[in-house]
Tab-separated table of C-alpha atoms and ligand atoms in Angstrom:
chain	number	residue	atom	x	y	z
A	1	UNK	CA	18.087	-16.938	-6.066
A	2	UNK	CA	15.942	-14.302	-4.489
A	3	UNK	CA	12.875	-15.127	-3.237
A	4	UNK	CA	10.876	-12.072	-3.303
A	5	UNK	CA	7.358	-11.143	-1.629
A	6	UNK	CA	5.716	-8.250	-2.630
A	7	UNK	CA	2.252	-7.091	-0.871
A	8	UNK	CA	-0.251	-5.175	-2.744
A	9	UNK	CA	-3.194	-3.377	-2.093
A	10	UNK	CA	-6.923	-2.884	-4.125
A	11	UNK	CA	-7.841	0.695	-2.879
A	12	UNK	CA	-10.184	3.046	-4.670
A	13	UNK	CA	-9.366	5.418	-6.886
A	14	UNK	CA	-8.244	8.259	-5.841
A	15	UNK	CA	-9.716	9.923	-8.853
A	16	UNK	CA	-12.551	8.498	-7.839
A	17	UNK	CA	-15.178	10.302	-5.332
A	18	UNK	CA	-14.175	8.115	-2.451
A	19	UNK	CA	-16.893	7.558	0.337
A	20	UNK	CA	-17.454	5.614	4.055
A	21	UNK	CA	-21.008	3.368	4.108
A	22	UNK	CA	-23.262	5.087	6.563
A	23	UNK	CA	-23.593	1.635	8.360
A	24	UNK	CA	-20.280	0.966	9.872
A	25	UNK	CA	-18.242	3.807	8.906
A	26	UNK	CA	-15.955	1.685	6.453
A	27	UNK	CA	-14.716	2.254	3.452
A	28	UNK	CA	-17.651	1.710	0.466
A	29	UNK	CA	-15.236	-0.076	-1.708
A	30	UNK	CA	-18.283	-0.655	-4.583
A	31	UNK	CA	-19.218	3.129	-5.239
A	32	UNK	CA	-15.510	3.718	-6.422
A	33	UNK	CA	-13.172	2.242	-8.732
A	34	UNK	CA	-10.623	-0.536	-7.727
A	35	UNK	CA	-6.993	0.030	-8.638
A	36	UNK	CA	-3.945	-1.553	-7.747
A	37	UNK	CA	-2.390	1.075	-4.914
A	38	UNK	CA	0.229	3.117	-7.355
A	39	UNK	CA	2.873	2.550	-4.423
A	40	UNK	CA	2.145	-1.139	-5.142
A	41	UNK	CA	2.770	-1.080	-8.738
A	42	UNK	CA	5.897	0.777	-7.357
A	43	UNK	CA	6.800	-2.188	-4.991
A	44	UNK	CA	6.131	-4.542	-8.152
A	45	UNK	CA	8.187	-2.755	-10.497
A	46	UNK	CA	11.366	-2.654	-7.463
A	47	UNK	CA	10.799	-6.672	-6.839
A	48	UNK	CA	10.647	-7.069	-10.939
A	49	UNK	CA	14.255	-5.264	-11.471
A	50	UNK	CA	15.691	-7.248	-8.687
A	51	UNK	CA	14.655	-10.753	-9.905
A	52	UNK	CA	15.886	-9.242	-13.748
A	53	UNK	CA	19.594	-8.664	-12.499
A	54	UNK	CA	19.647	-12.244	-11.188
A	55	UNK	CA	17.495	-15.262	-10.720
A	56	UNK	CA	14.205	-15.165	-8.184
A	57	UNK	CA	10.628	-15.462	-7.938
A	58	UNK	CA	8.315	-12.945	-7.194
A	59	UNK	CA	5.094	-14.093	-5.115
A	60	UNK	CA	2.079	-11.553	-4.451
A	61	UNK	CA	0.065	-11.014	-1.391
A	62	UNK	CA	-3.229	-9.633	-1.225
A	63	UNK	CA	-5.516	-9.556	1.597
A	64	UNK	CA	-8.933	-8.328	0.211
A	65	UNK	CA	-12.455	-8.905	-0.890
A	66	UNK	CA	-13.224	-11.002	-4.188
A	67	UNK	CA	-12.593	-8.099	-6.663
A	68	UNK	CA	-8.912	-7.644	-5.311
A	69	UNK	CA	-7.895	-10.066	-8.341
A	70	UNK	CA	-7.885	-7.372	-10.802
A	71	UNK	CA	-5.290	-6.314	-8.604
A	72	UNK	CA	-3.705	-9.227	-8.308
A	73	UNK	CA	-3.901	-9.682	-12.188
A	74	UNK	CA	-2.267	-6.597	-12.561
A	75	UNK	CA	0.838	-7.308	-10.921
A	76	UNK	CA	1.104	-10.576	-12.658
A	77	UNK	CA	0.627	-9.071	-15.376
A	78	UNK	CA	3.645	-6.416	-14.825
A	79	UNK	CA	5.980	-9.896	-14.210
A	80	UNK	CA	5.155	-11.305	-10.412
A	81	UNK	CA	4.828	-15.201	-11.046
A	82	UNK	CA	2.320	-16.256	-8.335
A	83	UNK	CA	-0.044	-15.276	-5.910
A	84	UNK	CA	-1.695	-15.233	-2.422
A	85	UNK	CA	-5.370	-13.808	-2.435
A	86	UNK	CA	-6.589	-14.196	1.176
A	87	UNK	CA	-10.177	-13.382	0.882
A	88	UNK	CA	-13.131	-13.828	3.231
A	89	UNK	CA	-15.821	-11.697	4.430
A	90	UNK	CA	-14.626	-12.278	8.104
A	91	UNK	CA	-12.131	-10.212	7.202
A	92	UNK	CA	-14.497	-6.489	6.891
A	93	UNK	CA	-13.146	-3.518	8.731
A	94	UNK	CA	-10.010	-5.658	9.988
A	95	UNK	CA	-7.539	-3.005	10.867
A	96	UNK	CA	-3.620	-2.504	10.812
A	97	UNK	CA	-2.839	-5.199	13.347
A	98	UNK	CA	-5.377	-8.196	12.372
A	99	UNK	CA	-4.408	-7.545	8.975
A	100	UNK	CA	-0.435	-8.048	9.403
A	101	UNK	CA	-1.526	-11.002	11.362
A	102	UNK	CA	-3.158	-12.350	8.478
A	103	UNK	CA	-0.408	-11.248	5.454
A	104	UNK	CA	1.849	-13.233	8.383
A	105	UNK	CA	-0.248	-16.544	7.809
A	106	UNK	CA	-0.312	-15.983	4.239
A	107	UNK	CA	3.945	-15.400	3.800
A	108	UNK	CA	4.175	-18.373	5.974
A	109	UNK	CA	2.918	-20.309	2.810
A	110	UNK	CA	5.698	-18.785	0.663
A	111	UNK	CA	8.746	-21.529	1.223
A	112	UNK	CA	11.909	-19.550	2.113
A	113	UNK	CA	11.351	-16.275	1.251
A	114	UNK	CA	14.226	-13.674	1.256
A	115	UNK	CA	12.826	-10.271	0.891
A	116	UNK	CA	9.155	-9.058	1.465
A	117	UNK	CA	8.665	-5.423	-0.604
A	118	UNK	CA	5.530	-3.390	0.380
A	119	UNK	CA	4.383	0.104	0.262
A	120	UNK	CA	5.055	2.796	2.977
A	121	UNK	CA	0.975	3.886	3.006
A	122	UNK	CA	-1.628	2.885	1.360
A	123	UNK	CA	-3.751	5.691	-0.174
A	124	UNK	CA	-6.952	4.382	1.552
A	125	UNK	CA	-6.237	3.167	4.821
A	126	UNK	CA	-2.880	5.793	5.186
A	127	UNK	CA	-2.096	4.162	8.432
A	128	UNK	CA	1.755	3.029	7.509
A	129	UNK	CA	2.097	0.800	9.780
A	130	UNK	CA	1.318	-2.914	8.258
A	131	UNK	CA	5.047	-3.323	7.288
A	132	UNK	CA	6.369	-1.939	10.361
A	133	UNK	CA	4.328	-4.285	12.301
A	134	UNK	CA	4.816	-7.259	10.232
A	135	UNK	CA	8.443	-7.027	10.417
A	136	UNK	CA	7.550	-7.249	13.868
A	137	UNK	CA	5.800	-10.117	14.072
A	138	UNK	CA	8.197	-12.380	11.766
A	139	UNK	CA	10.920	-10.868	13.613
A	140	UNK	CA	13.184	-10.114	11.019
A	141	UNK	CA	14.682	-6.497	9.927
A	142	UNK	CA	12.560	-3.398	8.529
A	143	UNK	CA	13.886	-0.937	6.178
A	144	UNK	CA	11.208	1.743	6.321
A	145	UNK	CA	10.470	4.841	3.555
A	146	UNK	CA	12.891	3.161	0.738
A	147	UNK	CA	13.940	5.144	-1.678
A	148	UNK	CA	16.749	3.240	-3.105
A	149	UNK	CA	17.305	0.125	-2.623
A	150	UNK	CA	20.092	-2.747	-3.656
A	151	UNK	CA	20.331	-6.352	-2.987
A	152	UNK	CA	23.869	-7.910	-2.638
A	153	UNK	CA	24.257	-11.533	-1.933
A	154	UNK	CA	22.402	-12.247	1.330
A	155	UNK	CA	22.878	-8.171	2.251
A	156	UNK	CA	20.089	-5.776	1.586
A	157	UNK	CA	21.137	-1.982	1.302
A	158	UNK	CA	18.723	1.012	1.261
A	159	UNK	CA	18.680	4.659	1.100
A	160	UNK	CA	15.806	5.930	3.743
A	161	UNK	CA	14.422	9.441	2.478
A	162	UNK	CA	12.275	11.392	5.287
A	163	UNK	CA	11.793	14.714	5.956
A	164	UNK	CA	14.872	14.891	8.684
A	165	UNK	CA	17.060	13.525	5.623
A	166	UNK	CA	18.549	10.817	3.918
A	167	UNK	CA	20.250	7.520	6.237
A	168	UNK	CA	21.753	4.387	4.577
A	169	UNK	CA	20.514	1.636	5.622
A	170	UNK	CA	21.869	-2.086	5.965
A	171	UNK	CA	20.223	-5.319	6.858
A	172	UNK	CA	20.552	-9.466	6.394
A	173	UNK	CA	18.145	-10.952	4.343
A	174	UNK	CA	15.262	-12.403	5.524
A	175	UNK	CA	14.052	-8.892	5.716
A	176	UNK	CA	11.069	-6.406	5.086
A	177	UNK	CA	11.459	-3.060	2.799
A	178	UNK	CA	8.593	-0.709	2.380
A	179	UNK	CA	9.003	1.588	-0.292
A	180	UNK	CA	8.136	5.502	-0.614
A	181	UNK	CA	6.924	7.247	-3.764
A	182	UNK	CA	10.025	8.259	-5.443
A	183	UNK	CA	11.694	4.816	-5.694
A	184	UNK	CA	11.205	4.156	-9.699
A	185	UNK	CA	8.688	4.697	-12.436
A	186	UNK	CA	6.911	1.518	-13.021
A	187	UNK	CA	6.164	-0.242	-16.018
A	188	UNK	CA	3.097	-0.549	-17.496
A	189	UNK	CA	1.965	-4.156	-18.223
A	190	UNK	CA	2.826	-5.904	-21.930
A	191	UNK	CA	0.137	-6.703	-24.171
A	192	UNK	CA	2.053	-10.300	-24.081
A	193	UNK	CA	2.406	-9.610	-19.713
A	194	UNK	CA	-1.417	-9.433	-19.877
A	195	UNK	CA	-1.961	-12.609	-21.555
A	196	UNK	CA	0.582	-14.485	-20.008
A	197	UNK	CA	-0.844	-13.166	-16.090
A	198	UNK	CA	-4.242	-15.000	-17.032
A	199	UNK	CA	-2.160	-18.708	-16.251
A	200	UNK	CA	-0.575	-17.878	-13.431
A	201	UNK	CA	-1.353	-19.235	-9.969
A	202	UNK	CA	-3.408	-17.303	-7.640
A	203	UNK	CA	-4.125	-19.900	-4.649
A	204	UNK	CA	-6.941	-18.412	-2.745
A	205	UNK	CA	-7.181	-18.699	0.586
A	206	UNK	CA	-9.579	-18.041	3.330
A	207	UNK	CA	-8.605	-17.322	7.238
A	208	UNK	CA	-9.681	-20.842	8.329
A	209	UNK	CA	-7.194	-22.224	5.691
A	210	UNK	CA	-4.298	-20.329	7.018
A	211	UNK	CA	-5.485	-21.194	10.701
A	212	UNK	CA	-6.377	-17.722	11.617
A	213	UNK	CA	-9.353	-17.619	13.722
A	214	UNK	CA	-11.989	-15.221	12.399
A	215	UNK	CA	-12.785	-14.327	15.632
A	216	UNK	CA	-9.419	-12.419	16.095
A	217	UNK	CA	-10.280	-10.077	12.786
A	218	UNK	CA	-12.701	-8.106	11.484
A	219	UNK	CA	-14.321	-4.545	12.116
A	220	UNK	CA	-15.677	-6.030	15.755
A	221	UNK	CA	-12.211	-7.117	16.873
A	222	UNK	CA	-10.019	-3.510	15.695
A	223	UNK	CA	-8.677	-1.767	18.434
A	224	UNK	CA	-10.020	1.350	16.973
A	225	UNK	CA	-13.425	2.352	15.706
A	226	UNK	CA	-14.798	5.492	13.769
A	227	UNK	CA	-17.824	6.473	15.552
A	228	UNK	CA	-18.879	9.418	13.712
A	229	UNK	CA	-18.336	10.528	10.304
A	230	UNK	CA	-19.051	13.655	7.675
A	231	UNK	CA	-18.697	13.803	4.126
A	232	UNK	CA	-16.373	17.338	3.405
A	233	UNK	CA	-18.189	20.476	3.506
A	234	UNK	CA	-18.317	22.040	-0.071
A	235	UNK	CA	-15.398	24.192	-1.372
A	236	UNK	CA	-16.065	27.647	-0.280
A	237	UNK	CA	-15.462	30.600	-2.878
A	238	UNK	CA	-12.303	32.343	-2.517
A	239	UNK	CA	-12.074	35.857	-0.999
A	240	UNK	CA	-10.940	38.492	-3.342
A	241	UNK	CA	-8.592	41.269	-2.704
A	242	UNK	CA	-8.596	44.207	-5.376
A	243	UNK	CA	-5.509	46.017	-5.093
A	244	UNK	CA	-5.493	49.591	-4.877
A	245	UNK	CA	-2.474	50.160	-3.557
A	246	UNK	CA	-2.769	48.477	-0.065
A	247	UNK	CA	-3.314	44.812	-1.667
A	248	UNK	CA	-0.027	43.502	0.275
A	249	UNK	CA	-1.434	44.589	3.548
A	250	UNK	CA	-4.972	43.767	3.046
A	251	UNK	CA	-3.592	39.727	1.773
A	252	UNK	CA	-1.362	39.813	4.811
A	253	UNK	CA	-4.652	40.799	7.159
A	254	UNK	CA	-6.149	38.117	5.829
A	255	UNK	CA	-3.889	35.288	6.328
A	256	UNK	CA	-3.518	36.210	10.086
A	257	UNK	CA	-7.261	36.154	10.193
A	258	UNK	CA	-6.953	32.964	9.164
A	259	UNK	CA	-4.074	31.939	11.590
A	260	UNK	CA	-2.157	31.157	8.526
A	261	UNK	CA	0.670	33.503	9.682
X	1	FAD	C1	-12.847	3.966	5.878
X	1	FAD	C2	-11.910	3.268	6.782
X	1	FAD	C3	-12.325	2.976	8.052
X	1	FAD	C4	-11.467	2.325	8.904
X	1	FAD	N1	-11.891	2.062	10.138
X	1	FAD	C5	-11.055	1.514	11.011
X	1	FAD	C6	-11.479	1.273	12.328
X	1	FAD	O1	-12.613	1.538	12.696
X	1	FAD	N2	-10.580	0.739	13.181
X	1	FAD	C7	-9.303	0.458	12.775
X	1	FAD	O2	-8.517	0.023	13.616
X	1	FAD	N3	-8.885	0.627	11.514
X	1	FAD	C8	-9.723	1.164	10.614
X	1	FAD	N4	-9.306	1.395	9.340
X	1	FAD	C9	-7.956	1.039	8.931
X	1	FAD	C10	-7.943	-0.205	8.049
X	1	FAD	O3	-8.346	-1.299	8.701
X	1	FAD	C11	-6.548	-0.270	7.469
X	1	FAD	O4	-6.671	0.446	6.291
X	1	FAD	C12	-5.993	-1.654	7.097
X	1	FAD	O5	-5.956	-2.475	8.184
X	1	FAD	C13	-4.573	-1.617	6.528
X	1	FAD	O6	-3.903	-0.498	6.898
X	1	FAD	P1	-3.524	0.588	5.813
X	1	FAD	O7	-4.370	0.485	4.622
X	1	FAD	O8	-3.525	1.881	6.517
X	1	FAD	O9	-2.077	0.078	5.405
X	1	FAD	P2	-0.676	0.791	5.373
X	1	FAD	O10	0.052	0.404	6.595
X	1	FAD	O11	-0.803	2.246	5.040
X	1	FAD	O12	-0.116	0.005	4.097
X	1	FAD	C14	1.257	0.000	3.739
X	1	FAD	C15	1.539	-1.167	2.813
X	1	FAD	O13	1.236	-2.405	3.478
X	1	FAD	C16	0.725	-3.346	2.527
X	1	FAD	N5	-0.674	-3.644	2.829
X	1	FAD	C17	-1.563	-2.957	3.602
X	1	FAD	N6	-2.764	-3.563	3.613
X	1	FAD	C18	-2.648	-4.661	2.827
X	1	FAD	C19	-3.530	-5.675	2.412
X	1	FAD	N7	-4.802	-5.697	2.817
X	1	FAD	N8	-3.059	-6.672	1.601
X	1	FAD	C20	-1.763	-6.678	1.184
X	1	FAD	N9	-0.876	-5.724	1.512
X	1	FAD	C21	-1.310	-4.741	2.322
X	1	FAD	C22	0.831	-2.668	1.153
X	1	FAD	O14	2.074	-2.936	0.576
X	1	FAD	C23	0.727	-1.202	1.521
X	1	FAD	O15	1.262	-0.367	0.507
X	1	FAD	C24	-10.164	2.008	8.469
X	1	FAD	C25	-9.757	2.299	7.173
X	1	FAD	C26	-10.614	2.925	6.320
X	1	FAD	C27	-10.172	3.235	4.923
């Protein structure tokens, strides 16, 4: 039996005209539309085919405000059983480290888990760190940037693809995989997935319930801050080079002008 974890994400759209509130410099997670993080549906999909080729359970984590269920739905709705929605406004702004702390609390509620799947970035946030530091922090091994990965008895093998290469990677279970964009296509949700996802568990949970003080998270307590931000200048037209017989030379001035080359 594996006993699988698999943390997911609500980010906005990236299709979506994505902006920070003028207030606090976070991310305005209302003017955009919510999706399930695509590298989470890929996590899903990875935790889905292991529990297929034997027996397990897959259990969901989100840390996120109230809507984050849709994303949560989703999942369960793709096959996860259950899930973990820690959700509390205390939690605005929190940033890589209070929010591995939390996931932490949350996993501790998940009785003997074996493998904990997440995404390598999210494609909000980008920091790509929360696995790395949650590995950390339950102190068990971290197989970062996954492309392929295998589960043998209590062994968990991976192929790690970066841009120095490809290295095969080993590790005991407990342990913590983060997955990159190549690892599989995933599926899209059943008609009879959907239906089924609306009965599952999702025990909500706030910080105070997993005995996280709410004075450790938050935007006040992150170790970083944006102090300043501005929305992206406007697309400027393109230059145009007409060719009349010195168009190589004229493209190649250009790109030094622009330290391109
Ligand atoms: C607009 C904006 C402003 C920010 N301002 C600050 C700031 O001032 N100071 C600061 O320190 N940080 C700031 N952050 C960073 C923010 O707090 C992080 O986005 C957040 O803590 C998680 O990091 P990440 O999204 O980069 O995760 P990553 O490390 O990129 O995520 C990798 C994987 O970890 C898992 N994961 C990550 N987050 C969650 C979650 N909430 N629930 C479940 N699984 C999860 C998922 O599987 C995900 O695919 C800001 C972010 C944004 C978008």
């Amino acid at each position: 039996m594996t006993n699988i974890v698999v943390l997911v994400k609500q980010v906005p759209d990236t299709y979506s005209e994505r902006k920070l509130t003028a207030g606090d410099h976070t991310l305005d997670r209302e003017s955009a539309d919510a999706v399930l993080d695509e590298i989470n549906e890929k996590a899903v999909e990875e935790a889905l085919k292991i529990k297929e080729a034997g027996e397990g359970e897959v259990t969901v984590v989100s840390v996120g405000p109230d809507r984050a269920t849709d994303a949560i739905r989703k999942a369960l709705s793709m096959g996860a059983d259950k899930a973990i929605h820690v959700s509390d406004e205390a939690l605005h702004g929190s940033d890589v480290l209070a929010t591995a702390r939390v996931i932490a609390a949350a996993i501790g509620r998940v009785e003997g888990y074996d493998l904990i799947i997440a995404g390598n970035e999210a494609s909000d946030g980008r920091g790509g760190a929360v696995p790395a530091v949650l590995a950390e922090l339950l102190g068990i091994p971290q197989l970062t940037h996954v492309r392929v990965l295998n589960v043998e008895g209590s062994t968990v093998k991976a192929d790690r693809e970066t841009e120095e290469g490809i290295t095969h990677l080993e590790a005991t279970l407990p342990a913590l995989v983060s997955v990159g964009e190549k690892i599989n296509e995933p599926r899209y949700p059943s008609f009879k997935g959907i239906m089924a996802a609306k009965k599952k568990p999702v025990d909500t949970l706030t910080v105070a319930d997993l005995g996280v003080d709410a004075g450790a998270v938050g935007l006040g307590n992150a170790w970083s801050s944006v102090v300043e931000s501005a929305p992206k200048p406007p697309r400027q037209a393109g230059q145009r080079v007409d060719d009349e017989g010195d168009g190589g030379s004229k493209v190649a001035e250009y790109l030094v002008s622009q330290k391109i080359i």
